[in-house]
Coordinates of C-alpha atoms in Angstrom, one line a residue:
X1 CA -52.8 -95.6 207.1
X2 CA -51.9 -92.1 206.9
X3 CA -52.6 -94.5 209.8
X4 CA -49.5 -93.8 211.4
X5 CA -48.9 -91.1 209.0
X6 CA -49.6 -87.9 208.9
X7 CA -53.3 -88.9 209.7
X8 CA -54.7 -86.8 208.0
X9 CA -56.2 -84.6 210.5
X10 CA -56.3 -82.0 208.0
X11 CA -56.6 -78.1 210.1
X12 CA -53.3 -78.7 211.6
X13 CA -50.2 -79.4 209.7
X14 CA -48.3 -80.9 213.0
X15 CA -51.5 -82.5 214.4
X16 CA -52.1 -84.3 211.5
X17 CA -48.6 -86.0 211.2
X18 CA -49.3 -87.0 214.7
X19 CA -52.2 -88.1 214.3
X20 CA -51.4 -90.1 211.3
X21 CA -48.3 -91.6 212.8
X22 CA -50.1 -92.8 215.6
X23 CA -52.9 -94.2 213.5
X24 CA -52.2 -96.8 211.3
X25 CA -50.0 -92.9 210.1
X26 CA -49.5 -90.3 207.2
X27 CA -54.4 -84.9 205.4
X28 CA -61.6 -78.4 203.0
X29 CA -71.6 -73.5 199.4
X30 CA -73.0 -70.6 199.4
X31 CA -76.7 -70.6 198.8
X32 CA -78.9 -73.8 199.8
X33 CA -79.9 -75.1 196.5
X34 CA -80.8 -78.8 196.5
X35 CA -78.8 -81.5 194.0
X36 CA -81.2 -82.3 191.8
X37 CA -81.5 -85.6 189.6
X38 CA -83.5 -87.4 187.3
X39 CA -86.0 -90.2 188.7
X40 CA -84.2 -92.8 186.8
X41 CA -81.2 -91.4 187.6
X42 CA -82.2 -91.8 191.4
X43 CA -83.6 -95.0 191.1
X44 CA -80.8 -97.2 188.7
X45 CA -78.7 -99.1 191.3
X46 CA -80.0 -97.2 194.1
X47 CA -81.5 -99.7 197.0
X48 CA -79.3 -102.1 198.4
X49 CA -81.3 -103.1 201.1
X50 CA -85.0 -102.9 201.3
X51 CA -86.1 -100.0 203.4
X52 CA -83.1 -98.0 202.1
X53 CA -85.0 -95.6 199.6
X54 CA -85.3 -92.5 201.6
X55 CA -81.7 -92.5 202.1
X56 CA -80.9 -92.8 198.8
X57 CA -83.6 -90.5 197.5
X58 CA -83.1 -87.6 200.0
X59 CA -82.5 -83.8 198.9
X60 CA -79.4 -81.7 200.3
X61 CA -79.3 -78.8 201.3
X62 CA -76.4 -77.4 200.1
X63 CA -75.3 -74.3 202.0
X64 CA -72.8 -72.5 203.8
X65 CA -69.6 -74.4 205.5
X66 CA -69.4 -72.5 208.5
X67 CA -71.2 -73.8 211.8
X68 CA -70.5 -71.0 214.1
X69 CA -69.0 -67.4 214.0
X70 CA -65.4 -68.9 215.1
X71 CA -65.5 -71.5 212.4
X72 CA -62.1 -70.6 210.2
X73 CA -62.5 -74.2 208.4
X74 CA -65.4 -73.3 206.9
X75 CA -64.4 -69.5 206.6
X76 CA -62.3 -70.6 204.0
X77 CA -64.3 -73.5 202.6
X78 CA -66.8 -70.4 201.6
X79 CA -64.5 -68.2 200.1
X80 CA -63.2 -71.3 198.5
X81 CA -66.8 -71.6 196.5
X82 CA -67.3 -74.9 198.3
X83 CA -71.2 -76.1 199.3
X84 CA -71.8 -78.4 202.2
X85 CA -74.4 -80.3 203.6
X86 CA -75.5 -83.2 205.9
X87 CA -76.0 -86.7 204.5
X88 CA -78.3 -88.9 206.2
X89 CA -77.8 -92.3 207.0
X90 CA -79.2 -95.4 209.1
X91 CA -77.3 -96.2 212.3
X92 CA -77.7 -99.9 211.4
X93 CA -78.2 -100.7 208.0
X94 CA -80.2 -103.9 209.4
X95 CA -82.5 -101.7 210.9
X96 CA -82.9 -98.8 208.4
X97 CA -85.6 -97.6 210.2
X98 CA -84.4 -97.1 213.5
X99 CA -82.4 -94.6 214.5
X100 CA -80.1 -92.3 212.3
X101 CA -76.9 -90.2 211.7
X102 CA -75.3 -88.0 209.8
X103 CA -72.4 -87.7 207.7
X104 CA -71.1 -84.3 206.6
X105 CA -70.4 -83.7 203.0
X106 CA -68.7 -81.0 201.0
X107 CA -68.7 -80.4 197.1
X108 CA -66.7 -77.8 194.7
X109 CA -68.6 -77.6 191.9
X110 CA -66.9 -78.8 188.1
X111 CA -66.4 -75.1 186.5
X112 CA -65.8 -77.0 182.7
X113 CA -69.9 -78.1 182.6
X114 CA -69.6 -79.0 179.2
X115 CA -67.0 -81.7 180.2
X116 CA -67.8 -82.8 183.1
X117 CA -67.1 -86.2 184.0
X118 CA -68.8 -86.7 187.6
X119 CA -68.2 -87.0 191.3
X120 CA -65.1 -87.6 192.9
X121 CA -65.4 -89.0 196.6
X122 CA -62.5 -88.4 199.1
X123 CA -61.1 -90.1 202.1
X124 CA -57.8 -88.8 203.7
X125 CA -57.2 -92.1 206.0
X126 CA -57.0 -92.7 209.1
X127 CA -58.6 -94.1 209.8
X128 CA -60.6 -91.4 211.7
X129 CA -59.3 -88.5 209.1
X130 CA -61.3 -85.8 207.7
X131 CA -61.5 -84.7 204.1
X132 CA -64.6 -81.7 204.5
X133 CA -61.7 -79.6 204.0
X134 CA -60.0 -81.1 200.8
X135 CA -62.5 -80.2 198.0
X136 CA -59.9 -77.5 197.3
X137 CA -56.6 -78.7 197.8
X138 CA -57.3 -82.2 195.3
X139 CA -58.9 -79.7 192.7
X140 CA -55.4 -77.6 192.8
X141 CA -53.6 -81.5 192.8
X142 CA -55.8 -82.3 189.7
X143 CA -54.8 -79.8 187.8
X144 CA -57.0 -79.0 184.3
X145 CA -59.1 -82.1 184.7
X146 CA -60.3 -81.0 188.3
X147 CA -63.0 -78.6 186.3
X148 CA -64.5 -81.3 184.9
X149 CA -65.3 -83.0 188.3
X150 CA -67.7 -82.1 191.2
X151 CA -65.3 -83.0 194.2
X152 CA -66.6 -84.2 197.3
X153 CA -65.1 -84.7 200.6
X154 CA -66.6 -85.9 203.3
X155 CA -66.1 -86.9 207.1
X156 CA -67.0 -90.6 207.8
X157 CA -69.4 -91.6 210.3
X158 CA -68.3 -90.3 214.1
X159 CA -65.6 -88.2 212.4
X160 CA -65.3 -84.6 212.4
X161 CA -68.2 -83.0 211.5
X162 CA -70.5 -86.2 211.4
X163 CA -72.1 -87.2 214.4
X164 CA -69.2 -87.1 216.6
X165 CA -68.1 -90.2 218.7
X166 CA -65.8 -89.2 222.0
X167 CA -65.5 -91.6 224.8
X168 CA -63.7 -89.1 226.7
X169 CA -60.1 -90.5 226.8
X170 CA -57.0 -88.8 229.1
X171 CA -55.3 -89.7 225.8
X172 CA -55.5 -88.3 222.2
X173 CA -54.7 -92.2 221.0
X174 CA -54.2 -95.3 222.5
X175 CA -50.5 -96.2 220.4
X176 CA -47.3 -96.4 222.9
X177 CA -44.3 -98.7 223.1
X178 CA -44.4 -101.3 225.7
X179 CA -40.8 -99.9 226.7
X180 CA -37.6 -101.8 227.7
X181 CA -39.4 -104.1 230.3
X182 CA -42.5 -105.6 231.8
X183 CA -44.0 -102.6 233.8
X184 CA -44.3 -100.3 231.0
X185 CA -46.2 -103.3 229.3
X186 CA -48.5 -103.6 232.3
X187 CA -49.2 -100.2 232.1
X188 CA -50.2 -100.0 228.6
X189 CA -52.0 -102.7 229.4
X190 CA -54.4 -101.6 232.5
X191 CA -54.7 -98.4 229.7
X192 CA -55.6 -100.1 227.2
X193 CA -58.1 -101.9 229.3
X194 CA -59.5 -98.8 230.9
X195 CA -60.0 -96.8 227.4
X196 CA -62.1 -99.8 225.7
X197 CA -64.1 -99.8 229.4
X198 CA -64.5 -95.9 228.9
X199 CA -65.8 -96.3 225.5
X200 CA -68.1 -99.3 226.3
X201 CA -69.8 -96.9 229.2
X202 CA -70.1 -93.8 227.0
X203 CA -70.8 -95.2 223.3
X204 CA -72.0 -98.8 223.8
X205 CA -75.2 -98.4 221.6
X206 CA -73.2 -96.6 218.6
X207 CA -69.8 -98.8 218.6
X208 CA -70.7 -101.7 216.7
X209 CA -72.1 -99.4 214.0
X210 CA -68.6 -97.9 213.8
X211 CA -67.1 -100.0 210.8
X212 CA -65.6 -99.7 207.4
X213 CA -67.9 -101.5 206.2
X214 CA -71.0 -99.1 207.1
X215 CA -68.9 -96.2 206.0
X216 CA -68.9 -97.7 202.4
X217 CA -72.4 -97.9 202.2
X218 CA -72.6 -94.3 203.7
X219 CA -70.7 -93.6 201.0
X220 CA -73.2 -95.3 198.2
X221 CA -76.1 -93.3 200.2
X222 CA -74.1 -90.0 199.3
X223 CA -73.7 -91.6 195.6
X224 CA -77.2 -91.8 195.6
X225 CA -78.4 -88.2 197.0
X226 CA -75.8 -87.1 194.4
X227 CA -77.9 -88.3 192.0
X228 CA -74.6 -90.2 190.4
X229 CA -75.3 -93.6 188.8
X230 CA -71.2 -93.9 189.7
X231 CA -68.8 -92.2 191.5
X232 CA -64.9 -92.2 191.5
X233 CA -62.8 -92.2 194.5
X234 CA -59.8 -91.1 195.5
X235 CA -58.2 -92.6 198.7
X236 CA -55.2 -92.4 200.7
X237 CA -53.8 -95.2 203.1
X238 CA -56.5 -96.4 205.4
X239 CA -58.6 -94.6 202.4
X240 CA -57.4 -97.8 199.8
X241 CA -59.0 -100.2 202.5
X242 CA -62.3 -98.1 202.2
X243 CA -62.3 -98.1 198.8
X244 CA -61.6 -101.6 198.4
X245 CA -64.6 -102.4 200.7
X246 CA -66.5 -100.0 198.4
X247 CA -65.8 -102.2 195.1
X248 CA -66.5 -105.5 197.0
X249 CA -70.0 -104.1 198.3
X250 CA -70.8 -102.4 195.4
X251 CA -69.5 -103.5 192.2
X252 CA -70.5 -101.4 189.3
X253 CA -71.1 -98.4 191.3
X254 CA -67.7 -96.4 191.2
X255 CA -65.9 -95.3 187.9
X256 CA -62.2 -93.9 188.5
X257 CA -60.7 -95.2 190.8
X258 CA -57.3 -94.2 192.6
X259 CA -55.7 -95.7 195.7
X260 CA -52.8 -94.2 197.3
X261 CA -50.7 -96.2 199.5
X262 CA -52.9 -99.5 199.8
X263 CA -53.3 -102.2 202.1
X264 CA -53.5 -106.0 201.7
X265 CA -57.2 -106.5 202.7
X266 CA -55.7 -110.0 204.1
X267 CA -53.5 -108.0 206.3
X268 CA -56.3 -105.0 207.6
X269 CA -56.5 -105.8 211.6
X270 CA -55.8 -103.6 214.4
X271 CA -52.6 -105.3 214.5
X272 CA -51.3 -103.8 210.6
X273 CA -48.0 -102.0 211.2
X274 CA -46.5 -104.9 212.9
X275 CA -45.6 -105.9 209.6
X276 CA -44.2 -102.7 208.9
X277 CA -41.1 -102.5 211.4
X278 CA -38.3 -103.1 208.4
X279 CA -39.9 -100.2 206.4
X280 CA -39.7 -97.7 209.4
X281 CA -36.3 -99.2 210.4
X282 CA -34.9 -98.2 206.8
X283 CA -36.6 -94.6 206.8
X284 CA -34.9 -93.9 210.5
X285 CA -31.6 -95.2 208.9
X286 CA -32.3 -92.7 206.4
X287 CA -33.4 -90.0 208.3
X288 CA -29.9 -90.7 210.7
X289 CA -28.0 -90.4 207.6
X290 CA -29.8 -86.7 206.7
X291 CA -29.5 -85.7 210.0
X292 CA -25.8 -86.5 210.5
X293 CA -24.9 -84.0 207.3
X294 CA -26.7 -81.4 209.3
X295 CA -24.7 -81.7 212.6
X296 CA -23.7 -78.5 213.3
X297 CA -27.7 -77.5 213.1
X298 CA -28.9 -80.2 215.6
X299 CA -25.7 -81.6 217.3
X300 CA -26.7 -85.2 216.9
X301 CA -24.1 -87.2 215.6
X302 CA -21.5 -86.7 212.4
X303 CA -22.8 -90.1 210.9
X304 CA -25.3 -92.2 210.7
X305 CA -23.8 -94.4 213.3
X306 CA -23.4 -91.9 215.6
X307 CA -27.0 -89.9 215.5
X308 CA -29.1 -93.6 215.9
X309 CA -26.3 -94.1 218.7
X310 CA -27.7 -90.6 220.1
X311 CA -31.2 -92.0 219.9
X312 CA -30.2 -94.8 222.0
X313 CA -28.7 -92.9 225.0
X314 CA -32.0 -91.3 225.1
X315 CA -34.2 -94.1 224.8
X316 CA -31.9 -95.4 227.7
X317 CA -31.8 -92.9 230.0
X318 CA -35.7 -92.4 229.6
X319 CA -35.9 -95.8 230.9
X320 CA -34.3 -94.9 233.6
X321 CA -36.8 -91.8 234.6
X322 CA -39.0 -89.7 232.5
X323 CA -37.6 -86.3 230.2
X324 CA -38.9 -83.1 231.1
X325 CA -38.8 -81.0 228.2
X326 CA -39.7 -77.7 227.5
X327 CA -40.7 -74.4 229.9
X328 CA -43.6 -73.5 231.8
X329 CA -46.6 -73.4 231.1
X330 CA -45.9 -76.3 228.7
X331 CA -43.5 -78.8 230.0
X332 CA -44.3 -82.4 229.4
X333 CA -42.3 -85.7 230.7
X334 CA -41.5 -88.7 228.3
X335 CA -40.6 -91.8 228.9
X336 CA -39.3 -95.0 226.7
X337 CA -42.8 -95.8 226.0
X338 CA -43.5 -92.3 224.3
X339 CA -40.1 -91.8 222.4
X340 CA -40.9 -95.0 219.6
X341 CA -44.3 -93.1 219.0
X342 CA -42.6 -89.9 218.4
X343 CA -39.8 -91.5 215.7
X344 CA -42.1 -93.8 213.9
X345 CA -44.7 -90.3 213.5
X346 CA -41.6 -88.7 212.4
X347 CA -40.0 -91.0 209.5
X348 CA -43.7 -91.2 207.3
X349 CA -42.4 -88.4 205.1
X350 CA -38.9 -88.1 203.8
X351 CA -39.0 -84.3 202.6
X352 CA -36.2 -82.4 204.4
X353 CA -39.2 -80.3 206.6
X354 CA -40.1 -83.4 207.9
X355 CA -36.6 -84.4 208.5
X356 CA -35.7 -81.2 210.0
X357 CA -38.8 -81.3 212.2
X358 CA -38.0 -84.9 213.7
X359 CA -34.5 -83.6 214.1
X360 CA -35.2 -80.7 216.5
X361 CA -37.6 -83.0 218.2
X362 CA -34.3 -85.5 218.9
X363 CA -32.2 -82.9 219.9
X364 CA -34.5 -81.3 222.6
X365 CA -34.7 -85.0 223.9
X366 CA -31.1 -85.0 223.6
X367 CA -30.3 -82.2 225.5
X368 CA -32.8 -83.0 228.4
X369 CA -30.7 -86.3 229.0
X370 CA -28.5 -83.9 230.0
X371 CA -30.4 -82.0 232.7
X372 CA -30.4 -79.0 229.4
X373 CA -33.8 -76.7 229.2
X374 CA -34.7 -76.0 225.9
X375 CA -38.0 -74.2 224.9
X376 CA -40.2 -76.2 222.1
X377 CA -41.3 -74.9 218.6
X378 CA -45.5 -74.4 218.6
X379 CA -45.3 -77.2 216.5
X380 CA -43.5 -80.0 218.5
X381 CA -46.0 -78.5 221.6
X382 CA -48.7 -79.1 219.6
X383 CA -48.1 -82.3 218.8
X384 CA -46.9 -83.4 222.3
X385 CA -50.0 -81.9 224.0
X386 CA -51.9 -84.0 221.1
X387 CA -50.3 -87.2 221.9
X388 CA -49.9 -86.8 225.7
X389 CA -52.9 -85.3 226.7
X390 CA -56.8 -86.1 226.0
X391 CA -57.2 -83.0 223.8
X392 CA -57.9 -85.2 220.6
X393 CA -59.6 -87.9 222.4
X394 CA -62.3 -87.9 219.5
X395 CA -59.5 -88.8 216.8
X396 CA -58.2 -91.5 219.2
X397 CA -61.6 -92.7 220.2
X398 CA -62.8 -92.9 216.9
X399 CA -60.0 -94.8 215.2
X400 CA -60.0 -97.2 217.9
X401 CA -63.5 -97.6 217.3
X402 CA -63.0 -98.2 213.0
X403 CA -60.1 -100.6 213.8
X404 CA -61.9 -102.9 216.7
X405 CA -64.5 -102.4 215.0
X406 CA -63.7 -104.3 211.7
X407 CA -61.0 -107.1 213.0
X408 CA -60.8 -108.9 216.0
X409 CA -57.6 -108.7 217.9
X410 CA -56.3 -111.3 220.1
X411 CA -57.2 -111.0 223.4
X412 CA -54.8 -112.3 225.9
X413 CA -52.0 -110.4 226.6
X414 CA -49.6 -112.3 227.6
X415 CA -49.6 -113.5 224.1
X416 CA -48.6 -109.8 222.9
X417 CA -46.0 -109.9 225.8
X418 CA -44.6 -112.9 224.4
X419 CA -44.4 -111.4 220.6
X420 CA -42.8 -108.2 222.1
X421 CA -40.1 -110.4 223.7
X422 CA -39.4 -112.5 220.7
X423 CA -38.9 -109.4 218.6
X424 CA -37.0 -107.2 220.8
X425 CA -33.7 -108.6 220.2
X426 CA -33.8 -107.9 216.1
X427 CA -35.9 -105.0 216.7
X428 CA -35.6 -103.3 220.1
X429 CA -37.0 -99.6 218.8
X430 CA -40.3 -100.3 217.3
X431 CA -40.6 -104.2 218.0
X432 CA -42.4 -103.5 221.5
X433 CA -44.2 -100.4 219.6
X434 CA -45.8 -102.3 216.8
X435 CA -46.1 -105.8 218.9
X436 CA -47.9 -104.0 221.8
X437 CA -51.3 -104.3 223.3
X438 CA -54.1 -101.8 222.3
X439 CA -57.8 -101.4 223.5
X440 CA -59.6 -103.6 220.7
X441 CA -57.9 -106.5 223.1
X442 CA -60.8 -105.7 225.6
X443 CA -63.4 -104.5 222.4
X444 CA -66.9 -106.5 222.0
X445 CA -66.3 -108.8 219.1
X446 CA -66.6 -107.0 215.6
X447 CA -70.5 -107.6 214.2
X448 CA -69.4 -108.7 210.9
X449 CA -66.4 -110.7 208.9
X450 CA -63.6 -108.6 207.3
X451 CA -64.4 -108.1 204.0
X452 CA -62.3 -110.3 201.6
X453 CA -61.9 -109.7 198.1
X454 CA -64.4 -111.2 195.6
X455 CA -64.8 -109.2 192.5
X456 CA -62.5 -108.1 190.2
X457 CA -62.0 -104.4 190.8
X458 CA -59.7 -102.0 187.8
X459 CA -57.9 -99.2 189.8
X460 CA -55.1 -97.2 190.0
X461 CA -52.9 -98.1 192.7
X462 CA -49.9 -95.6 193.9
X463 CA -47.3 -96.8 196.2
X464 CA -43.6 -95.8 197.3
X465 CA -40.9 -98.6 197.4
X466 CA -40.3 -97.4 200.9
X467 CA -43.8 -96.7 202.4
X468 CA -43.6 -97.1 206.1
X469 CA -47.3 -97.0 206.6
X470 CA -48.9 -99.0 204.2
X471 CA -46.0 -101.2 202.9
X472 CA -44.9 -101.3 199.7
X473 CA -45.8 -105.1 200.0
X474 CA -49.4 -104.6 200.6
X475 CA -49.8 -102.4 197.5
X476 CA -48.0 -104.9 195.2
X477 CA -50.7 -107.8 197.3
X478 CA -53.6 -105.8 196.4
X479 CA -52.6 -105.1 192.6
X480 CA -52.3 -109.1 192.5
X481 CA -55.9 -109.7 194.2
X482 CA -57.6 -107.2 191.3
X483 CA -55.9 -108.4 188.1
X484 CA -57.6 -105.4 186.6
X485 CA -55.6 -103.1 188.5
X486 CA -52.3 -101.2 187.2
X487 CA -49.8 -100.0 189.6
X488 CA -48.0 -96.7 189.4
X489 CA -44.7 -96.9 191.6
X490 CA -42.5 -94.5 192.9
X491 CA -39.1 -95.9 193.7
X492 CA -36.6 -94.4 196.3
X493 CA -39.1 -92.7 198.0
X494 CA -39.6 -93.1 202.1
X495 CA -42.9 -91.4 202.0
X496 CA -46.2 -92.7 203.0
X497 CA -48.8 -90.9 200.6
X498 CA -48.0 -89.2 197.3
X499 CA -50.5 -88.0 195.1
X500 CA -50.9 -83.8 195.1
X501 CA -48.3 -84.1 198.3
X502 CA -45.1 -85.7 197.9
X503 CA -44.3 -83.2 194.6
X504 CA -43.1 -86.1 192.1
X505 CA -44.7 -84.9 188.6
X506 CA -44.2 -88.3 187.4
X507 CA -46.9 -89.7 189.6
X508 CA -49.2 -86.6 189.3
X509 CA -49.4 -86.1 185.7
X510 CA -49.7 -90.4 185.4
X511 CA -52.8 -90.4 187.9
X512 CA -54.2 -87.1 186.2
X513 CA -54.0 -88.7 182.9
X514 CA -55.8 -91.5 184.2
X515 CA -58.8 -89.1 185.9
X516 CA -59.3 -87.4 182.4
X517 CA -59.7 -90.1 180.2
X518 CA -60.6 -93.0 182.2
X519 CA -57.8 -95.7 180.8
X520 CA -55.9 -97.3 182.9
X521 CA -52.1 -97.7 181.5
X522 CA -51.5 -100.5 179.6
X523 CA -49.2 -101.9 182.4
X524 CA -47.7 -101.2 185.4
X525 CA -45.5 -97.8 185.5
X526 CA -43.1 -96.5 187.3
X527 CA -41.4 -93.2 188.6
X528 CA -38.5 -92.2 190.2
X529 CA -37.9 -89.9 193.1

């Protein structure tokens, strides 16, 4: 949900593919002037709950991005002519007057004032991504109508620059294969045990607060100190869930309203990309078959056959004993519980960089089968420090924390142990990746029910045929549960997220269309890679 893509963890290119891929997997003020609105503006549609009205009707002090001298995000986000500011919200919207949080907010200004439209809100996915730092790069995606829109990014609750949730994890996320036999699964298991134990002891009194469901009425509370009667919304992945919630909680709130890469809202659990194992399959197939015509680059195999043969020997002598790749001061050792979680971050995006990137990552595990040294790109370092080591324990914490959070997961894990086997015969790469155990297992029960679809909601829904994130499928069952809804597909496309990133001006010029004027097409559309 740029879960498992390239989670939108926007500062770092690599990071955030990691990140993404290991969530659900495939992601931006100068003088402190306060928004200013109209009483009635302020007051229409503004209190949800009783007790809410200082939240709603609170000033911002728009200002400068940067928090400290060393801050380079909000260097830019300055020289960018974005504003930010801090939003707040109750911790428990039972208990609005209890204790509070913040959620950080950015907004580039529409330049066109004469046609302005409104707000756009932002959400990269996740979940657990930031979007602070995207004001800029969706106003470039938007093209002419982006003048005419004040765009607004924010970090959800716990994220980024919000009040920051960190339980203080040895790993950056909680996401590994159960391997080729029962002892990795046991050990993923006393992990995934021990993380929800170190969360529990560090966060207890925050975590059941940590919920889609309370990020979408942070996200009315900004509507509100906006002084916006609606907003419109633009999500990616995990971000379609969110912005479903939104329409559910909040009908008649939200004007345009695009969702890229969506998921079935029958589906969301922390157990999503189990469904997803065909999807990735095909884009690895895919991938094998790019890689093979660049042999004499990476050394992997002249066909398809032959590269996802290479993956095997390596997945089989990992099994066997741990790689060591890479030189001192950064060498790291990977086993068959690590390798699935490095293919399935590195078939989200079909571009030939991403290819190429997966495919040096391959042959470095390729050549340490071997006993063969090879030095790693910053980039695959980067993401192997991220994904082996606690240095993004925040991301990991707080996604864990979103997902456990909204869904229960079952809790006995011989009952994952027994899915993993069944599966492993059809599916022996990612079966015991996507079937394995994760920390909501051990999570306190979620406070409230998933939120199910009860109103009528028209949006614009993106998808690729061959999403391996957020299935194709799951964009096709959310278009049928809003018969409002018109869906804009891109066929022949492996590529989890598309909108201003994937570079089809089919699907940009359709969803820009559809943020100048309003109108949703007629019917659904399609494009073509």
């Amino acid at each position: 949900m740029r879960y498992a893509e390239k989670i939108r963890i926007p500062h770092s290119p690599v990071v955030a593919r990691t990140a993404a891929a290991a969530g659900l997997a495939l992601a931006v003020g100068l003088t402190a002037t306060p928004a200013l609105a109209t009483p009635t503006t302020r007051t229409a549609g503004a209190v949800a709950h009783s007790g809410l009205d200082r939240y709603y009707d609170q000033r911002l002090a728009w200002g400068s991005c940067m928090e400290s001298p060393d801050d380079t995000t909000g260097r830019d986000l300055d020289a960018a002519g974005v504003q930010c500011a801090n939003v707040t919200v109750p911790l428990d919207y039972a208990a609005p007057r209890g204790r509070t949080i913040t959620v950080a907010v950015s907004r580039l200004k529409a330049t066109d004032t004469r046609h302005r439209i409104g707000a756009i809100l932002l959400n990269n996915g996740g979940p657990g991504g930031t979007a602070v730092d995207s004001p800029p790069v969706i106003r470039k995606a938007m093209k002419k109508v982006g003048a005419r829109y004040d765009i607004i990014g924010f970090d959800p609750r716990f994220v980024g620059r919000s009040t920051p949730l960190d339980c203080g994890w040895p790993v950056s996320f909680p996401w590994f294969s159960a391997g080729a036999g029962r002892a990795g699964f046991d050990r993923h298991v006393a992990l995934s045990k021990s993380l929800a134990a170190k969360c529990r002891a560090t966060n207890a009194s925050v975590l059941p607060h940590v919920t889609t469901r309370n990020t979408a009425r942070d996200m009315d509370v900004i509507r509100g100190a906006l002084g916006e009667r609606k907003i419109s919304y633009l999500g990616y992945s995990y971000g379609t869930y969110l912005g479903t919630v939104y329409t559910q909680l909040f009908p008649g709130r939200y004007d345009r309203m695009v969702l890229d890469g969506a998921i079935d809202p029958r589906a969301y659990s922390p157990r999503l990309m189990k469904d997803a194992v065909r999807e990735n399959e095909q884009a690895l197939s895919a991938w094998a078959a790019w890689a093979a015509g660049h042999h004499t680059t990476y050394g992997l195999g002249r066909t398809r056959t032959a590269v996802l043969a290479t993956i095997d020997r390596v997945m089989a002598k990992a099994a066997r004993a741990p790689l060591t790749v890479g030189t001192a001061p950064d060498t790291f050792r990977l086993n068959d519980t690590h390798i699935p979680t490095l293919l399935f971050m590195g078939v989200a995006d079909d571009t030939d960089a991403s290819r190429a990137f997966l495919a040096e990552q391959v042959s470095v595990l390729s050549k340490a089968t071997k006993g063969q040294q090879s030095s790693l790109s910053p980039e695959f370092t980067e993401q192997l420090r991220f994904a082996l080591t606690g240095e993004g324990s925040a991301f990991g914490s707080v996604q864990t924390a979103i997902l456990c959070g909204d869904a229960a997961a079952p809790r006995n894990p011989e009952l994952y142990w027994r899915d993993i086997e069944r599966t492993r015969a059809a599916h022996p790469l990612f079966g015991p990746l996507t079937e394995n155990i994760g920390p909501c297992a051990f999570w306190n029960p979620p406070k409230e029910n998933p939120t199910r679809i009860r109103h009528d909601a028209p949006a614009l829904i993106v998808a690729a045929t061959g999403d391996p994130r957020t299935t194709y499928r799951g964009s096709v069952a959310l278009h049928d549960q809003l018969p409002s809804s018109r869906l804009l597909t891109l066929k022949g496309a492996n590529r989890h997220a598309l909108y201003g990133e994937y570079g089809n001006a089919c699907v940009d010029t359709k969803v820009n269309r559809y943020l100048a004027t309003g109108r949703l097409p007629g019917k659904d559309e399609v494009c073509v890679k």
